[in-house]
Amino acid sequence: MTKEETEVSLNTIDAAALKRYFISGANNINNNKEYINELNVFPVPDGDTGTNMTLTIMTAAAEVDKLEKPTIDSLAKAISNGSLRGARGNSGVILSQLFRGFCKDIKGKDKLYPLDIALAFSRAVDTAYKAVMKPKEGTILTVAKGMSEKASEIIESDDPIDMISFADQILSYGEEVLEKTPEMLPVLKEAGVVDSGGQGLVEVIRGAILAMKGEDVTSQERSAAAAPKAKPAFKEINFSGSSNDHISTADIKFGYCTEFIIMLDKPLSDEEVEAFKEYLLSIGDSLVCVADEEIVKVHVHTNHPGLAFEKALGYGALTRMKIDNMREEHTERVILNEERTKEKEKNDQFKKIEADKATHVPKPSEPPKKYGFVAVAVGDGISDILKDIGIDHIISGGQTMNPSTEDILSAVKQVNAENVFVFPNNKNIVLAATQAANIFKEKNIIVIPTASVPQSISAMIEFDAEADPEANKEALISVMDTVKTGEVTYAVRDTSLDGKTIKKGDIMGINGGGIAAVGEDINETTFALVEDMVDEDSGLVTIYYGEEIGKEKAEELTEKLSEKFADLEIDVHYGGQPIYYYIVSVE
């Protein structure tokens, strides 16, 4: 290598290098996700920032890894689209927006110089800040902004600098900003932690720089692209047909569940998208087809997967292709279910969920209704309540397992309605829902930023089928403020927060104001939580008891509350939710 070539390599990043750096950064946060999870301010068993950021970036890394001869443009598309579709939780959505802004700025370039990196950093931060309605300082946004400002400062100094020194200075300053986040957010300082999202971003950049120095980070898991499988907080329900175990495999009309993504050569017109859907429906059913300017995600049941692939190849290259033989899976399920007689009651519940889901898949011949509803929830009891009040489709998820933007898009697609209201029911899912609404334009998606299931229940009761969408949106958002929500769970570590000393294993009652009650007994702590939530305007207290609480124990709590609050109406319902012993609403 000549001296001139050496100087260029030290001061530029080409496509091959960018691919390495990105995958190394993804692997580094993947390897550190549990540590990032533990930085959650509240010591609850659902601190999932590290998991959400990892799932987001690993979806993009899987797309990047498939590029054999990458260009800057192809990498930008893979990173942007992959992270956008895989985004989970607020931290994941913000990370995807940082990537989106960065990738927009580097398109059209053959190599990246420090100036290009500085400009792309600036656009990344602008894009991410715009995606958050009320940005808070002391978060991942602050750390990203600090890195961007440092990059610009270095460039403006006119001092000669190589890429590694440039990157090291950016990372070092990002770490300095991260250490200051507790001074910007008092809740971080009290908990004795730095911002978890900011830590995640630092780990991504650190991993990229290690690769820049020839120390590429490899994943400590067998499959870097796979979602982490560490003990899910709720039982994962297979919706691939388990409720049809009583039928013959010969009765399955279309035998192959076929999924793939088209990397479009050029954007498709609305007419082309509709023609493609019509073709897929002519060779199959159970179609879910989501399209934007750069990719098309397809799920279809068909007897001829090859025909679907061949048609799709006319629009662009295919990726993430997957074919499952549903007849074979069906036979295996029948045998398996015969060996699981002790779980019959749960299987019956899963069959009911599948049957309900099937009725909500729109048939091409049915005209769309005016309004449809999607909600995120977990717990069979809560799911039943939501369906009873009119929710068309329930996305199984919530704490610990935040659904991705793609999950929400798929759910909206299955509701045959012109206007679809989405209830995230968790503040950490609102951004992903909003991102889905921005991507999908075939329907009017209206996100009601509910932070809890009780808020969505009150919103549905308030809904007026005769009113127009905007009027309903205003009414539903307004009613959210009348509902207080509390949750009872256990502490996963020792800490001091909200003026309370908390030990690992303690029972905590948490409401909108923070940790309201701490104790050793579940019912006593829940009672103290309700006492804190009730005021002179309260009229109704509703208790949803979780999967670890028996009916008798819940009724004991209700009886005690009724004695204390004789003027209030006290309702109790089986929720079946994991993690939280009780969910409480006060209206």
XYZ file of C-alpha atoms in Angstrom:
587
model
C 0.000 0.000 0.000
C 1.389 3.381 -0.974
C 1.708 6.300 1.414
C -1.093 8.084 -0.425
C -3.399 5.044 -0.118
C -2.583 4.765 3.602
C -3.489 8.403 4.203
C -6.805 7.951 2.384
C -7.680 4.807 4.348
C -7.010 6.624 7.629
C -9.236 9.509 6.664
C -12.130 7.844 4.849
C -14.705 5.108 5.339
C -15.748 3.079 2.291
C -18.785 0.817 1.991
C -16.992 -2.362 3.071
C -15.643 -0.628 6.172
C -19.001 0.947 7.023
C -20.627 -2.495 6.884
C -18.047 -3.878 9.323
C -18.365 -0.927 11.677
C -22.157 -1.092 11.772
C -22.275 -4.831 12.489
C -19.613 -4.449 15.178
C -21.642 -1.653 16.794
C -24.778 -3.799 16.681
C -22.974 -6.748 18.238
C -21.569 -4.563 20.998
C -24.956 -3.315 22.180
C -26.307 -6.851 21.837
C -23.574 -8.108 24.146
C -24.294 -5.349 26.672
C -28.103 -5.255 26.542
C -28.652 -6.798 29.968
C -26.430 -4.191 31.585
C -28.378 -1.457 29.780
C -31.661 -3.022 30.937
C -30.469 -2.792 34.533
C -30.090 0.981 34.215
C -33.875 1.333 34.217
C -34.795 3.994 36.801
C -37.578 1.967 38.401
C -36.317 -1.355 39.806
C -39.156 -3.274 38.131
C -38.773 -6.551 36.203
C -39.437 -4.883 32.844
C -36.478 -2.597 32.233
C -36.165 -3.252 28.528
C -34.270 -0.352 26.930
C -31.313 -2.572 26.049
C -33.576 -5.246 24.600
C -35.564 -2.750 22.537
C -32.483 -1.033 21.127
C -30.891 -4.400 20.368
C -33.964 -5.740 18.564
C -34.081 -2.529 16.544
C -30.455 -2.501 15.426
C -30.237 -6.268 14.930
C -33.075 -6.134 12.417
C -30.989 -3.632 10.451
C -27.779 -5.615 10.978
C -29.412 -8.701 9.480
C -30.205 -6.698 6.328
C -26.696 -5.231 6.217
C -25.070 -8.642 6.653
C -26.796 -9.916 3.497
C -25.126 -7.309 1.286
C -22.194 -9.115 -0.383
C -20.914 -6.149 -2.396
C -22.310 -3.158 -0.546
C -22.299 0.436 -1.642
C -22.874 3.400 0.637
C -26.349 3.739 -0.878
C -27.305 0.072 -0.393
C -26.024 0.171 3.183
C -27.965 3.354 3.899
C -31.143 1.730 2.604
C -30.610 -1.472 4.615
C -29.806 0.365 7.838
C -32.656 2.851 7.505
C -35.346 0.379 6.432
C -34.277 -2.398 8.776
C -34.180 -0.209 11.870
C -37.418 1.559 10.912
C -39.364 -1.697 10.607
C -37.738 -3.330 13.610
C -38.051 -0.337 15.948
C -39.388 -1.234 19.401
C -40.018 1.017 22.355
C -39.210 4.707 22.578
C -35.471 4.059 22.673
C -35.650 1.829 19.600
C -37.726 4.338 17.644
C -35.336 7.177 18.523
C -32.370 5.005 17.504
C -34.077 4.215 14.182
C -34.637 7.924 13.589
C -30.973 8.658 14.305
C -30.032 6.050 11.707
C -32.626 7.389 9.281
C -31.275 10.926 9.422
C -27.650 9.751 9.224
C -28.370 7.522 6.236
C -30.218 10.237 4.340
C -27.149 12.439 4.527
C -24.602 9.862 3.345
C -26.525 8.731 0.253
C -24.823 9.389 -3.050
C -21.298 9.213 -1.636
C -18.595 6.676 -2.472
C -16.524 7.337 0.644
C -17.123 9.179 3.888
C -14.696 11.779 5.214
C -14.828 13.269 8.744
C -16.810 16.218 7.348
C -19.400 13.792 5.937
C -19.677 12.078 9.319
C -20.136 15.407 11.110
C -22.861 16.533 8.710
C -24.628 13.160 8.904
C -24.475 13.273 12.722
C -26.134 16.685 12.649
C -28.949 15.497 10.391
C -29.398 12.383 12.529
C -29.944 14.486 15.647
C -32.355 16.846 13.861
C -34.391 13.897 12.581
C -34.567 12.228 15.999
C -35.566 15.412 17.836
C -38.364 16.020 15.337
C -39.703 12.498 15.936
C -40.264 13.168 19.646
C -43.159 15.453 20.511
C -41.679 16.716 23.790
C -37.946 15.980 23.806
C -36.327 15.675 27.235
C -32.727 16.519 27.978
C -30.741 13.958 29.923
C -31.719 11.194 27.488
C -30.328 9.439 24.404
C -31.176 12.617 22.472
C -28.831 14.664 24.653
C -25.999 12.173 24.229
C -26.511 12.117 20.447
C -26.585 15.905 20.314
C -23.379 16.111 22.334
C -21.605 13.752 19.939
C -22.862 15.749 16.968
C -21.701 19.049 18.418
C -18.272 17.562 19.192
C -17.955 16.286 15.611
C -18.760 19.752 14.245
C -16.331 21.385 16.681
C -13.487 19.127 15.532
C -14.193 19.815 11.850
C -14.367 23.578 12.378
C -10.971 23.652 14.096
C -9.168 23.067 10.764
C -6.568 20.924 12.565
C -5.489 17.852 10.558
C -7.088 14.709 11.993
C -7.385 11.041 11.070
C -10.661 9.121 11.254
C -9.766 7.080 14.360
C -8.753 10.137 16.385
C -11.895 11.907 15.146
C -14.095 8.991 16.241
C -12.324 8.573 19.597
C -12.920 12.213 20.487
C -16.618 11.925 19.595
C -17.032 8.821 21.760
C -15.104 10.325 24.659
C -17.302 13.419 24.643
C -20.434 11.259 24.344
C -19.342 9.413 27.493
C -18.845 12.749 29.261
C -22.363 13.852 28.328
C -23.735 10.478 29.434
C -22.137 10.876 32.868
C -23.886 14.255 33.200
C -27.382 12.924 32.441
C -28.178 12.430 36.164
C -27.650 16.168 36.632
C -30.223 16.879 33.911
C -32.868 14.415 35.097
C -33.267 14.318 38.911
C -34.910 10.901 38.744
C -31.677 9.468 37.290
C -29.636 11.062 40.040
C -31.865 9.692 42.788
C -31.728 6.197 41.309
C -27.957 6.459 40.881
C -27.921 5.570 37.187
C -27.113 7.223 33.863
C -29.675 7.290 31.052
C -30.083 3.777 29.638
C -30.822 4.931 26.076
C -27.745 7.142 26.085
C -25.685 4.194 27.330
C -27.051 2.103 24.471
C -26.002 4.687 21.900
C -22.523 4.878 23.419
C -22.190 1.089 23.133
C -23.139 1.203 19.438
C -20.525 3.867 18.715
C -17.934 2.077 20.870
C -18.434 -1.153 18.936
C -18.059 0.661 15.612
C -14.809 2.305 16.718
C -13.392 -1.013 17.922
C -13.933 -2.366 14.410
C -12.272 0.768 13.025
C -9.220 -0.210 15.094
C -9.312 -3.783 13.802
C -10.981 -5.241 16.902
C -14.373 -6.173 15.424
C -16.928 -7.114 18.085
C -18.623 -10.462 17.521
C -21.967 -11.455 18.988
C -21.920 -13.595 22.098
C -25.130 -15.263 20.897
C -25.289 -17.941 18.204
C -27.519 -15.808 15.983
C -26.886 -12.082 16.033
C -30.028 -11.348 14.054
C -32.341 -13.364 16.260
C -34.468 -11.711 18.916
C -33.194 -12.383 22.450
C -35.031 -15.337 23.958
C -34.224 -14.820 27.605
C -37.237 -15.917 29.563
C -40.177 -13.960 28.097
C -42.408 -12.228 30.624
C -45.511 -13.797 29.142
C -46.269 -16.975 27.281
C -45.754 -16.521 23.571
C -48.892 -17.560 21.704
C -48.495 -19.181 18.302
C -51.133 -17.778 15.969
C -50.222 -19.978 12.994
C -53.290 -22.195 13.195
C -53.273 -24.017 16.523
C -57.035 -23.658 16.866
C -57.643 -25.899 13.852
C -56.158 -29.080 15.292
C -59.480 -30.884 14.899
C -59.537 -30.637 11.100
C -57.818 -32.828 8.541
C -54.698 -31.574 6.825
C -56.590 -32.061 3.569
C -58.930 -29.259 4.636
C -56.091 -26.708 4.688
C -56.704 -24.985 1.345
C -53.346 -23.231 1.059
C -50.530 -25.222 2.614
C -47.500 -22.916 2.679
C -47.163 -19.881 4.911
C -44.925 -17.661 2.775
C -43.170 -14.487 3.937
C -40.639 -12.215 2.243
C -39.545 -8.611 1.789
C -39.053 -6.928 -1.599
C -36.241 -4.377 -1.793
C -37.871 -2.220 -4.475
C -35.960 -1.124 -7.570
C -38.248 1.913 -7.656
C -41.312 3.060 -5.676
C -44.584 1.362 -6.637
C -47.654 3.372 -7.529
C -50.898 2.710 -5.663
C -52.201 0.931 -8.764
C -49.156 -1.361 -8.897
C -49.498 -2.217 -5.205
C -53.172 -3.099 -5.656
C -52.405 -5.200 -8.749
C -49.728 -7.089 -6.797
C -52.172 -7.746 -3.949
C -54.825 -8.976 -6.378
C -52.333 -11.401 -7.896
C -51.330 -12.784 -4.485
C -54.989 -13.237 -3.544
C -55.530 -15.122 -6.809
C -53.013 -17.761 -5.659
C -53.624 -17.674 -1.902
C -55.276 -16.069 1.120
C -54.463 -14.618 4.557
C -52.631 -11.809 2.795
C -50.780 -9.101 4.680
C -48.933 -6.732 2.332
C -47.314 -3.524 3.630
C -45.592 -1.208 1.140
C -43.628 2.006 1.349
C -41.286 3.759 -1.056
C -38.387 1.346 -0.605
C -39.651 -2.036 0.582
C -42.710 -4.290 0.530
C -43.359 -6.797 3.347
C -45.510 -9.777 2.312
C -47.213 -12.594 4.213
C -49.479 -14.958 2.259
C -50.772 -18.526 2.490
C -50.427 -20.258 -0.888
C -49.843 -23.619 -2.551
C -47.297 -22.052 -4.919
C -44.640 -20.005 -3.068
C -42.528 -19.962 -6.211
C -45.194 -18.046 -8.106
C -45.314 -15.423 -5.353
C -41.516 -15.093 -5.426
C -41.425 -14.908 -9.234
C -44.030 -12.144 -9.340
C -42.240 -10.228 -6.576
C -38.896 -10.420 -8.404
C -40.411 -8.172 -11.054
C -40.351 -5.355 -8.498
C -36.938 -5.853 -6.928
C -34.626 -8.156 -4.990
C -36.042 -10.473 -2.312
C -34.831 -10.882 1.253
C -35.929 -12.555 4.509
C -37.744 -15.298 2.575
C -39.470 -17.884 4.762
C -41.735 -20.822 3.861
C -43.497 -23.025 6.447
C -45.436 -26.162 5.552
C -48.634 -25.617 7.526
C -49.936 -29.156 6.866
C -46.779 -30.649 8.362
C -46.882 -28.216 11.282
C -50.552 -29.026 11.739
C -49.850 -32.758 12.074
C -47.067 -32.102 14.559
C -49.366 -29.894 16.601
C -52.048 -32.571 16.782
C -49.543 -35.084 18.136
C -48.108 -32.548 20.545
C -51.530 -31.543 21.868
C -52.367 -35.181 22.587
C -49.356 -35.221 24.897
C -50.439 -32.030 26.665
C -53.753 -32.925 28.207
C -52.849 -31.079 31.406
C -52.737 -27.819 29.440
C -56.138 -28.266 27.812
C -57.665 -25.246 29.528
C -54.927 -22.947 28.256
C -55.083 -24.459 24.788
C -58.818 -23.768 24.693
C -58.065 -20.140 25.470
C -55.495 -19.986 22.675
C -58.080 -21.500 20.302
C -60.522 -18.763 21.240
C -57.900 -16.075 20.573
C -57.102 -17.610 17.179
C -60.781 -17.894 16.283
C -61.345 -14.247 17.197
C -58.294 -13.232 15.197
C -59.530 -15.124 12.150
C -62.823 -13.236 12.180
C -60.931 -9.963 12.057
C -58.956 -10.720 8.898
C -60.751 -8.666 6.237
C -62.216 -10.557 3.311
C -61.697 -8.901 -0.060
C -65.429 -8.974 -0.763
C -66.363 -7.142 2.442
C -66.618 -3.355 2.267
C -64.542 -1.613 4.954
C -66.363 -0.306 7.986
C -65.892 3.286 9.079
C -64.011 2.616 12.326
C -61.692 -0.103 13.564
C -59.623 -0.522 16.722
C -56.229 -2.033 17.610
C -54.870 -2.292 21.151
C -51.695 -3.632 22.738
C -52.298 -5.838 25.759
C -51.248 -9.014 27.497
C -53.329 -11.277 29.726
C -56.250 -13.392 28.567
C -58.692 -11.675 30.912
C -57.729 -8.204 29.744
C -57.881 -9.363 26.120
C -61.435 -10.626 26.626
C -62.494 -7.316 28.189
C -61.031 -5.326 25.300
C -62.740 -7.515 22.705
C -66.047 -7.217 24.541
C -65.938 -3.427 24.272
C -65.149 -3.430 20.551
C -61.396 -3.824 19.989
C -60.926 -5.603 16.640
C -57.342 -6.752 16.963
C -55.108 -7.184 20.001
C -51.335 -7.150 19.671
C -49.920 -9.421 22.341
C -47.308 -7.364 24.134
C -46.655 -4.562 26.556
C -44.010 -4.398 29.236
C -40.817 -6.351 28.462
C -42.021 -7.300 24.975
C -42.814 -4.063 23.176
C -44.257 -4.698 19.703
C -42.275 -3.319 16.782
C -43.408 -0.810 14.187
C -43.834 -3.762 11.826
C -46.049 -5.601 14.354
C -48.339 -2.590 14.601
C -48.450 -2.192 10.811
C -49.473 -5.837 10.423
C -52.228 -5.472 13.011
C -53.655 -2.356 11.354
C -53.628 -4.177 8.021
C -55.868 -6.901 9.420
C -58.600 -4.470 10.474
C -60.973 -3.871 7.568
C -61.792 -0.240 8.316
C -61.178 3.185 6.809
C -60.133 4.740 10.128
C -58.183 2.647 12.631
C -57.641 3.856 16.192
C -54.524 2.421 17.850
C -54.191 2.220 21.647
C -50.518 1.530 22.576
C -51.434 1.173 26.283
C -47.832 1.826 27.278
C -45.869 5.057 26.993
C -42.937 3.070 25.629
C -44.984 1.945 22.610
C -46.478 5.297 21.588
C -43.556 6.280 19.351
C -43.588 2.938 17.508
C -47.328 3.330 16.922
C -46.840 6.881 15.670
C -44.065 5.704 13.355
C -46.386 3.031 11.940
C -49.037 5.678 11.285
C -46.494 7.792 9.419
C -45.416 4.868 7.229
C -48.806 3.390 6.291
C -51.006 5.703 4.222
C -53.637 3.284 2.900
C -55.768 3.879 5.994
C -56.280 6.756 8.372
C -54.384 5.570 11.456
C -55.143 7.552 14.607
C -52.882 6.911 17.598
C -54.433 7.623 20.988
C -51.388 7.832 23.309
C -52.792 5.649 26.083
C -50.262 4.698 28.752
C -52.337 1.860 30.229
C -55.129 -0.588 29.448
C -57.604 1.206 31.782
C -57.158 4.380 29.727
C -58.049 2.533 26.525
C -61.116 0.983 28.175
C -62.388 4.409 29.244
C -61.610 5.773 25.780
C -63.613 3.021 24.079
C -66.598 3.701 26.343
C -66.389 7.372 25.342
C -66.176 6.608 21.601
C -69.004 8.001 19.458
C -69.604 6.020 16.265
C -71.571 8.938 14.789
C -68.814 11.525 15.270
C -66.040 12.185 12.744
C -62.487 10.868 13.336
C -60.980 14.145 14.549
C -63.801 14.789 17.004
C -63.378 11.290 18.402
C -59.618 11.734 18.637
C -60.022 14.881 20.730
C -62.641 13.246 22.954
C -60.603 10.089 23.554
C -57.412 11.967 24.367
C -59.396 14.192 26.731
C -60.900 11.259 28.641
C -57.420 9.827 29.302
C -56.800 12.571 31.847
C -59.729 11.392 33.963
C -58.187 7.939 34.520
C -55.456 7.302 37.097
C -53.567 4.025 36.735
C -51.507 2.162 39.313
C -49.513 -1.063 39.101
C -48.193 -3.451 41.724
C -45.040 -5.490 41.120
C -41.782 -6.459 42.833
C -38.333 -4.837 42.974
C -35.488 -6.498 41.104
C -32.714 -4.615 42.899
C -31.946 -2.449 45.925
C -32.338 1.276 45.348
C -33.548 4.553 46.795
C -36.231 6.332 44.819
C -39.007 8.857 45.469
C -37.749 9.178 49.028
C -38.205 5.449 49.689
C -35.605 2.810 50.453
C -36.357 -0.270 48.387
C -34.848 -3.728 48.743
C -34.775 -6.476 46.155
C -37.994 -8.508 46.440
C -40.044 -5.707 48.006
C -43.579 -5.167 46.687
C -44.035 -1.763 45.036
C -47.161 0.214 44.187
C -46.423 2.567 41.274
C -48.663 5.295 39.869
C -48.238 8.339 37.651
C -46.428 10.160 40.412
C -43.821 7.442 40.959
C -43.515 4.823 43.693
C -46.430 5.449 46.054
C -46.149 2.398 48.317
C -43.537 -0.175 49.321
C -44.123 -3.237 51.482
C -43.727 -6.971 51.894
C -47.383 -7.987 51.424
C -49.050 -7.730 47.996
C -52.564 -6.861 49.164
C -51.394 -4.423 51.843
C -49.177 -2.602 49.370
C -52.009 -2.470 46.825
C -54.348 -1.070 49.478
C -51.816 1.665 50.274
C -51.482 2.437 46.556
C -55.246 2.880 46.184
C -55.320 5.121 49.265
C -52.735 7.336 47.587
C -54.689 7.467 44.319
C -58.199 8.179 45.633
C -59.285 11.796 46.130
C -62.548 13.682 46.632
C -63.386 13.488 42.916
C -63.016 9.712 42.707
C -66.096 7.597 42.024
C -64.901 4.232 40.706
C -61.983 1.932 41.556
C -61.332 -1.005 39.226
C -58.958 -3.846 40.100
C -57.499 -6.215 37.475
C -55.719 -9.132 39.126
C -52.837 -10.903 37.393
C -51.904 -14.474 36.618
C -50.173 -15.003 39.979
C -53.128 -13.788 42.064
C -56.043 -16.062 42.834
C -59.666 -14.931 42.758
C -60.031 -15.377 46.527
C -57.043 -13.132 47.275
C -58.387 -10.466 44.882
C -61.796 -10.585 46.544
C -60.179 -10.140 49.963
C -58.569 -6.940 48.692
C -61.848 -5.749 47.188
C -63.726 -6.372 50.435
C -61.170 -4.395 52.426
C -61.326 -1.513 49.936
C -65.132 -1.509 50.049
C -65.029 -1.135 53.835
C -62.563 1.740 53.624
C -64.212 3.548 50.692
C -67.907 2.948 51.263
C -68.911 5.788 48.937
C -66.961 4.431 45.986
C -67.890 1.700 43.532
C -65.271 -1.069 43.641
C -65.035 -3.460 40.668
C -62.718 -6.460 40.351
C -61.873 -8.362 37.143
C -59.524 -11.158 36.174
C -56.783 -9.659 33.991
C -54.326 -12.535 33.770
C -51.404 -10.151 33.158
C -47.839 -11.195 33.995
C -45.317 -9.169 36.018
C -47.970 -6.996 37.679
C -49.930 -8.591 40.524
C -52.601 -5.910 40.215
C -53.426 -3.131 37.782
C -55.594 -0.461 39.404
C -57.613 2.338 37.829
C -59.304 5.189 39.688
C -61.832 7.418 37.939
